[in-house]
mmCIF file of C-alpha atoms in Angstrom:
data_model
loop_
_atom_site.group_PDB
_atom_site.id
_atom_site.type_symbol
_atom_site.label_atom_id
_atom_site.label_comp_id
_atom_site.label_asym_id
_atom_site.label_seq_id
_atom_site.Cartn_x
_atom_site.Cartn_y
_atom_site.Cartn_z
ATOM 1 C CA UNK A 271 75.707 54.481 21.974
ATOM 2 C CA UNK A 272 75.002 50.756 21.940
ATOM 3 C CA UNK A 273 77.510 50.206 24.724
ATOM 4 C CA UNK A 274 75.967 52.961 26.808
ATOM 5 C CA UNK A 275 72.549 51.444 26.261
ATOM 6 C CA UNK A 276 73.822 48.033 27.312
ATOM 7 C CA UNK A 277 75.323 49.445 30.498
ATOM 8 C CA UNK A 278 72.073 51.219 31.268
ATOM 9 C CA UNK A 279 70.214 47.952 30.811
ATOM 10 C CA UNK A 280 72.549 46.183 33.211
ATOM 11 C CA UNK A 281 71.985 48.924 35.754
ATOM 12 C CA UNK A 282 68.252 48.421 35.563
ATOM 13 C CA UNK A 283 68.654 44.691 36.129
ATOM 14 C CA UNK A 284 70.841 45.204 39.199
ATOM 15 C CA UNK A 285 68.873 43.708 42.131
ATOM 16 C CA UNK A 286 70.474 46.190 44.560
ATOM 17 C CA UNK A 287 69.596 49.244 42.490
ATOM 18 C CA UNK A 288 66.259 49.842 44.212
ATOM 19 C CA UNK A 289 67.484 49.340 47.778
ATOM 20 C CA UNK A 290 67.342 52.379 50.024
ATOM 21 C CA UNK A 291 70.234 51.869 52.382
ATOM 22 C CA UNK A 292 69.329 54.945 54.412
ATOM 23 C CA UNK A 293 66.527 52.922 55.938
ATOM 24 C CA UNK A 294 69.225 51.195 58.009
ATOM 25 C CA UNK A 295 69.820 54.499 59.789
ATOM 26 C CA UNK A 296 66.244 54.433 61.064
ATOM 27 C CA UNK A 297 65.406 52.414 64.210
ATOM 28 C CA UNK A 298 63.154 50.006 62.337
ATOM 29 C CA UNK A 299 65.851 49.011 59.847
ATOM 30 C CA UNK A 300 68.822 49.217 62.199
ATOM 31 C CA UNK A 301 67.274 46.971 64.852
ATOM 32 C CA UNK A 302 66.235 44.469 62.203
ATOM 33 C CA UNK A 303 69.857 44.376 61.017
ATOM 34 C CA UNK A 304 70.969 43.669 64.597
ATOM 35 C CA UNK A 305 68.397 40.885 64.828
ATOM 36 C CA UNK A 306 69.811 39.349 61.665
ATOM 37 C CA UNK A 307 73.402 39.487 62.926
ATOM 38 C CA UNK A 308 72.683 38.337 66.479
ATOM 39 C CA UNK A 309 70.662 35.379 65.207
ATOM 40 C CA UNK A 310 73.745 34.224 63.277
ATOM 41 C CA UNK A 311 75.910 34.522 66.386
ATOM 42 C CA UNK A 312 73.347 32.644 68.496
ATOM 43 C CA UNK A 313 72.800 29.546 66.377
ATOM 44 C CA UNK A 314 76.376 29.584 65.065
ATOM 45 C CA UNK A 315 78.008 29.523 68.501
ATOM 46 C CA UNK A 316 75.675 26.795 69.757
ATOM 47 C CA UNK A 317 75.733 24.608 66.656
ATOM 48 C CA UNK A 318 79.512 24.681 66.286
ATOM 49 C CA UNK A 319 80.390 23.897 69.905
ATOM 50 C CA UNK A 320 82.544 20.884 70.732
ATOM 51 C CA UNK A 321 84.310 19.959 73.950
ATOM 52 C CA UNK A 322 86.140 17.145 75.682
ATOM 53 C CA UNK A 323 86.126 15.675 79.159
ATOM 54 C CA UNK A 324 88.969 13.537 80.517
ATOM 55 C CA UNK A 325 90.139 11.362 83.412
ATOM 56 C CA UNK A 326 93.200 9.274 84.268
ATOM 57 C CA UNK A 327 93.294 5.685 85.522
ATOM 58 C CA UNK A 328 96.311 3.960 87.102
ATOM 59 C CA UNK A 329 96.182 0.298 88.136
ATOM 60 C CA UNK A 330 97.638 -0.529 91.547
ATOM 61 C CA UNK A 331 99.116 -3.847 90.443
ATOM 62 C CA UNK A 332 102.881 -4.054 90.048
ATOM 63 C CA UNK A 333 102.526 -5.569 86.580
ATOM 64 C CA UNK A 334 100.681 -2.560 85.187
ATOM 65 C CA UNK A 335 101.634 0.868 86.530
ATOM 66 C CA UNK A 336 100.989 2.843 83.360
ATOM 67 C CA UNK A 337 98.719 5.872 83.686
ATOM 68 C CA UNK A 338 95.915 5.593 81.135
ATOM 69 C CA UNK A 339 94.246 8.736 79.829
ATOM 70 C CA UNK A 340 90.560 8.588 78.949
ATOM 71 C CA UNK A 341 89.231 11.467 76.845
ATOM 72 C CA UNK A 342 85.651 11.673 75.596
ATOM 73 C CA UNK A 343 84.726 14.286 72.956
ATOM 74 C CA UNK A 344 81.199 15.664 72.770
ATOM 75 C CA UNK A 345 79.340 18.531 71.134
ATOM 76 C CA UNK A 346 76.136 19.697 69.493
ATOM 77 C CA UNK A 347 73.426 18.358 69.584
ATOM 78 C CA UNK A 348 74.570 17.018 72.986
ATOM 79 C CA UNK A 349 73.250 13.479 72.792
ATOM 80 C CA UNK A 350 75.784 12.415 75.395
ATOM 81 C CA UNK A 351 74.507 8.859 75.653
ATOM 82 C CA UNK A 352 75.941 8.260 72.173
ATOM 83 C CA UNK A 353 79.471 9.293 73.200
ATOM 84 C CA UNK A 354 81.336 6.082 73.950
ATOM 85 C CA UNK A 355 84.685 5.497 75.601
ATOM 86 C CA UNK A 356 86.696 2.461 76.699
ATOM 87 C CA UNK A 357 87.264 1.750 80.358
ATOM 88 C CA UNK A 358 90.732 0.212 80.874
ATOM 89 C CA UNK A 359 91.210 -3.142 82.589
ATOM 90 C CA UNK A 360 93.178 -3.904 85.726
ATOM 91 C CA UNK A 361 94.229 -7.410 86.818
ATOM 92 C CA UNK A 362 91.607 -9.918 85.736
ATOM 93 C CA UNK A 363 89.002 -7.342 84.714
ATOM 94 C CA UNK A 364 87.958 -6.980 81.090
ATOM 95 C CA UNK A 365 87.851 -3.799 79.095
ATOM 96 C CA UNK A 366 84.375 -2.344 78.834
ATOM 97 C CA UNK A 367 82.704 0.141 76.496
ATOM 98 C CA UNK A 368 80.855 2.807 78.456
ATOM 99 C CA UNK A 369 78.881 5.899 77.474
ATOM 100 C CA UNK A 370 78.290 9.336 78.868
ATOM 101 C CA UNK A 371 74.877 9.904 80.406
ATOM 102 C CA UNK A 372 72.147 12.311 79.362
ATOM 103 C CA UNK A 373 70.368 13.618 76.284
ATOM 104 C CA UNK A 374 70.169 17.409 76.027
ATOM 105 C CA UNK A 375 69.456 17.640 72.322
ATOM 106 C CA UNK A 376 65.910 19.023 72.713
ATOM 107 C CA UNK A 377 66.802 22.485 74.112
ATOM 108 C CA UNK A 378 69.923 22.742 71.958
ATOM 109 C CA UNK A 379 68.144 21.904 68.704
ATOM 110 C CA UNK A 380 65.206 24.150 69.580
ATOM 111 C CA UNK A 381 67.627 27.017 70.224
ATOM 112 C CA UNK A 382 69.442 26.518 66.923
ATOM 113 C CA UNK A 383 66.176 26.123 64.991
ATOM 114 C CA UNK A 384 64.877 29.292 66.599
ATOM 115 C CA UNK A 385 68.005 31.153 65.535
ATOM 116 C CA UNK A 386 67.763 29.939 61.945
ATOM 117 C CA UNK A 387 64.112 30.982 61.594
ATOM 118 C CA UNK A 388 64.841 34.362 63.205
ATOM 119 C CA UNK A 389 67.725 34.847 60.780
ATOM 120 C CA UNK A 390 65.510 34.053 57.779
ATOM 121 C CA UNK A 391 62.660 36.308 58.891
ATOM 122 C CA UNK A 392 64.987 39.202 59.730
ATOM 123 C CA UNK A 393 66.567 38.904 56.286
ATOM 124 C CA UNK A 394 63.126 38.831 54.635
ATOM 125 C CA UNK A 395 61.990 41.856 56.656
ATOM 126 C CA UNK A 396 65.151 43.766 55.717
ATOM 127 C CA UNK A 397 64.384 43.244 52.028
ATOM 128 C CA UNK A 398 60.857 44.568 52.597
ATOM 129 C CA UNK A 399 62.120 47.609 54.513
ATOM 130 C CA UNK A 400 64.850 48.490 52.024
ATOM 131 C CA UNK A 401 63.152 47.673 48.739
ATOM 132 C CA UNK A 402 59.401 47.842 49.302
ATOM 133 C CA UNK A 403 59.040 50.348 52.143
ATOM 134 C CA UNK A 404 56.334 52.349 50.370
ATOM 135 C CA UNK A 405 54.217 49.231 49.947
ATOM 136 C CA UNK A 406 54.931 48.359 53.584
ATOM 137 C CA UNK A 407 53.449 51.662 54.759
ATOM 138 C CA UNK A 408 50.517 51.669 52.327
ATOM 139 C CA UNK A 409 49.273 48.126 52.940
ATOM 140 C CA UNK A 410 47.842 48.249 56.452
ATOM 141 C CA UNK A 411 48.075 44.535 57.076
ATOM 142 C CA UNK A 412 51.841 44.296 56.579
ATOM 143 C CA UNK A 413 52.863 46.262 59.717
ATOM 144 C CA UNK A 414 50.260 44.374 61.756
ATOM 145 C CA UNK A 415 51.580 41.026 60.542
ATOM 146 C CA UNK A 416 55.122 42.221 61.245
ATOM 147 C CA UNK A 417 54.078 43.222 64.760
ATOM 148 C CA UNK A 418 52.496 39.830 65.471
ATOM 149 C CA UNK A 419 55.520 37.941 64.149
ATOM 150 C CA UNK A 420 57.909 40.170 66.118
ATOM 151 C CA UNK A 421 55.937 39.533 69.307
ATOM 152 C CA UNK A 422 55.966 35.787 68.674
ATOM 153 C CA UNK A 423 59.729 35.747 68.090
ATOM 154 C CA UNK A 424 60.247 37.778 71.268
ATOM 155 C CA UNK A 425 58.409 35.188 73.352
ATOM 156 C CA UNK A 426 60.092 32.254 71.605
ATOM 157 C CA UNK A 427 63.553 33.764 72.104
ATOM 158 C CA UNK A 428 62.890 33.999 75.842
ATOM 159 C CA UNK A 429 61.748 30.374 75.944
ATOM 160 C CA UNK A 430 64.630 29.130 73.780
ATOM 161 C CA UNK A 431 67.333 31.034 75.678
ATOM 162 C CA UNK A 432 65.981 29.940 79.072
ATOM 163 C CA UNK A 433 65.635 26.304 78.016
ATOM 164 C CA UNK A 434 69.096 26.188 76.483
ATOM 165 C CA UNK A 435 70.598 27.930 79.518
ATOM 166 C CA UNK A 436 69.157 25.219 81.766
ATOM 167 C CA UNK A 437 70.219 22.519 79.310
ATOM 168 C CA UNK A 438 73.770 23.858 79.228
ATOM 169 C CA UNK A 439 73.960 23.720 83.021
ATOM 170 C CA UNK A 440 72.947 20.060 82.873
ATOM 171 C CA UNK A 441 75.548 19.403 80.171
ATOM 172 C CA UNK A 442 78.238 20.927 82.381
ATOM 173 C CA UNK A 443 77.278 18.641 85.263
ATOM 174 C CA UNK A 444 77.121 15.525 83.072
ATOM 175 C CA UNK A 445 80.502 16.186 81.461
ATOM 176 C CA UNK A 446 82.493 17.055 84.560
ATOM 177 C CA UNK A 447 85.613 14.888 84.875
ATOM 178 C CA UNK A 448 84.386 13.851 88.322
ATOM 179 C CA UNK A 449 81.185 12.535 86.717
ATOM 180 C CA UNK A 450 83.310 10.555 84.283
ATOM 181 C CA UNK A 451 85.273 9.030 87.153
ATOM 182 C CA UNK A 452 82.164 8.124 89.135
ATOM 183 C CA UNK A 453 80.596 6.401 86.113
ATOM 184 C CA UNK A 454 83.442 3.849 85.785
ATOM 185 C CA UNK A 455 83.008 0.742 87.979
ATOM 186 C CA UNK A 456 86.783 0.288 88.033
ATOM 187 C CA UNK A 457 87.196 3.554 89.896
ATOM 188 C CA UNK A 458 84.885 2.354 92.665
ATOM 189 C CA UNK A 459 87.250 -0.545 93.456
ATOM 190 C CA UNK A 460 90.621 -0.649 95.150
ATOM 191 C CA UNK A 461 92.294 -2.021 92.047
ATOM 192 C CA UNK A 462 92.888 1.404 90.490
ATOM 193 C CA UNK A 463 93.413 5.043 91.282
ATOM 194 C CA UNK A 464 91.302 7.427 89.206
ATOM 195 C CA UNK A 465 91.751 11.172 88.950
ATOM 196 C CA UNK A 466 89.745 13.831 87.180
ATOM 197 C CA UNK A 467 91.368 15.275 84.087
ATOM 198 C CA UNK A 468 90.977 18.624 82.374
ATOM 199 C CA UNK A 469 87.529 20.202 82.433
ATOM 200 C CA UNK A 470 85.755 21.113 79.185
ATOM 201 C CA UNK A 471 85.783 24.724 78.010
ATOM 202 C CA UNK A 472 82.284 26.121 77.661
ATOM 203 C CA UNK A 473 83.121 29.658 76.544
ATOM 204 C CA UNK A 474 81.471 29.283 73.129
ATOM 205 C CA UNK A 475 78.388 27.632 74.636
ATOM 206 C CA UNK A 476 78.101 30.392 77.246
ATOM 207 C CA UNK A 477 78.278 32.970 74.465
ATOM 208 C CA UNK A 478 75.384 31.270 72.691
ATOM 209 C CA UNK A 479 73.188 31.638 75.791
ATOM 210 C CA UNK A 480 74.222 35.287 76.087
ATOM 211 C CA UNK A 481 73.260 35.971 72.486
ATOM 212 C CA UNK A 482 69.976 34.171 73.079
ATOM 213 C CA UNK A 483 68.964 36.659 75.763
ATOM 214 C CA UNK A 484 70.354 39.563 73.730
ATOM 215 C CA UNK A 485 68.091 38.489 70.885
ATOM 216 C CA UNK A 486 65.144 38.505 73.277
ATOM 217 C CA UNK A 487 65.969 42.065 74.366
ATOM 218 C CA UNK A 488 66.404 43.316 70.798
ATOM 219 C CA UNK A 489 63.201 41.724 69.517
ATOM 220 C CA UNK A 490 61.301 43.077 72.544
ATOM 221 C CA UNK A 491 62.622 46.587 71.876
ATOM 222 C CA UNK A 492 61.641 46.309 68.223
ATOM 223 C CA UNK A 493 57.986 45.742 69.132
ATOM 224 C CA UNK A 494 57.552 49.449 69.860
ATOM 225 C CA UNK A 495 59.024 50.617 66.563
ATOM 226 C CA UNK A 496 56.964 48.119 64.578
ATOM 227 C CA UNK A 497 53.853 49.157 66.510
ATOM 228 C CA UNK A 498 54.403 52.781 65.467
ATOM 229 C CA UNK A 499 54.058 51.694 61.821
ATOM 230 C CA UNK A 500 50.624 50.164 62.372
ATOM 231 C CA UNK A 501 47.287 51.959 62.116
ATOM 232 C CA UNK A 502 46.689 51.202 65.797
ATOM 233 C CA UNK A 503 49.264 53.808 66.835
ATOM 234 C CA UNK A 504 47.865 56.493 64.557
ATOM 235 C CA UNK A 505 44.958 58.405 66.053
ATOM 236 C CA UNK A 506 42.017 58.942 63.685
ATOM 237 C CA UNK A 507 41.283 62.527 62.753
ATOM 238 C CA UNK A 508 38.645 64.215 64.918
ATOM 239 C CA UNK A 509 35.384 65.586 63.523
ATOM 240 C CA UNK A 510 36.571 69.190 63.945
ATOM 241 C CA UNK A 511 39.786 68.501 62.003
ATOM 242 C CA UNK A 512 37.817 66.736 59.271
ATOM 243 C CA UNK A 513 35.409 69.677 59.046
ATOM 244 C CA UNK A 514 38.294 72.151 58.812
ATOM 245 C CA UNK A 515 39.896 70.110 56.035
ATOM 246 C CA UNK A 516 36.571 70.077 54.194
ATOM 247 C CA UNK A 517 36.262 73.852 54.407
ATOM 248 C CA UNK A 518 39.790 74.312 53.093
ATOM 249 C CA UNK A 519 39.074 72.010 50.160
ATOM 250 C CA UNK A 520 35.849 73.912 49.354
ATOM 251 C CA UNK A 521 37.759 77.186 49.185
#
């Protein structure tokens, strides 16, 4: 009996015991779950991106005919001006330390920050839906607050995805191998032959932009379902209906 009582006590302390998983089958819970997952994909794919741009340099002098490979790694948060590389020397020229050009950290960091906050709010809202749904429907302010926050996230997702999409286009231009070649003074002289190397792969970064706009669409669609939970969507009872209810109660 003591063991059974102990097991019953553990069951009561289980934090998942009061969760109603069937709420995930409803639009309000299911869309919020998608928001939670897509936010992870958005900030994860952007924050974990890394690429590399490259070029080759070959001196025209007979003493030095070796082809030198220059590769410059870069990644989030895309402060390209901090990425340094060494320009080789030909003849009497000295080696120089150069940097990539551009700073695109603002749209990238805003996008990742937006994804993290959306992830946290979606997780918080899921707990409310699954564990405290009765309180959510009884307290009139909660659905209204949820509606306002959902509308704000919808707008911010559109801004973040658009800004990061434009920022990514600028990153692609700044990290082209041809841009690397044109930035080296040696390549503008007749002392060396410079060729563009392999281009960076932006598949993961492109996916992050895609998930940014998908998040905007999902949050925009969720506005309607959250609105249906508010008192604004529920029509007040007419005087005739109230009178009929009063007569029924009197009988």
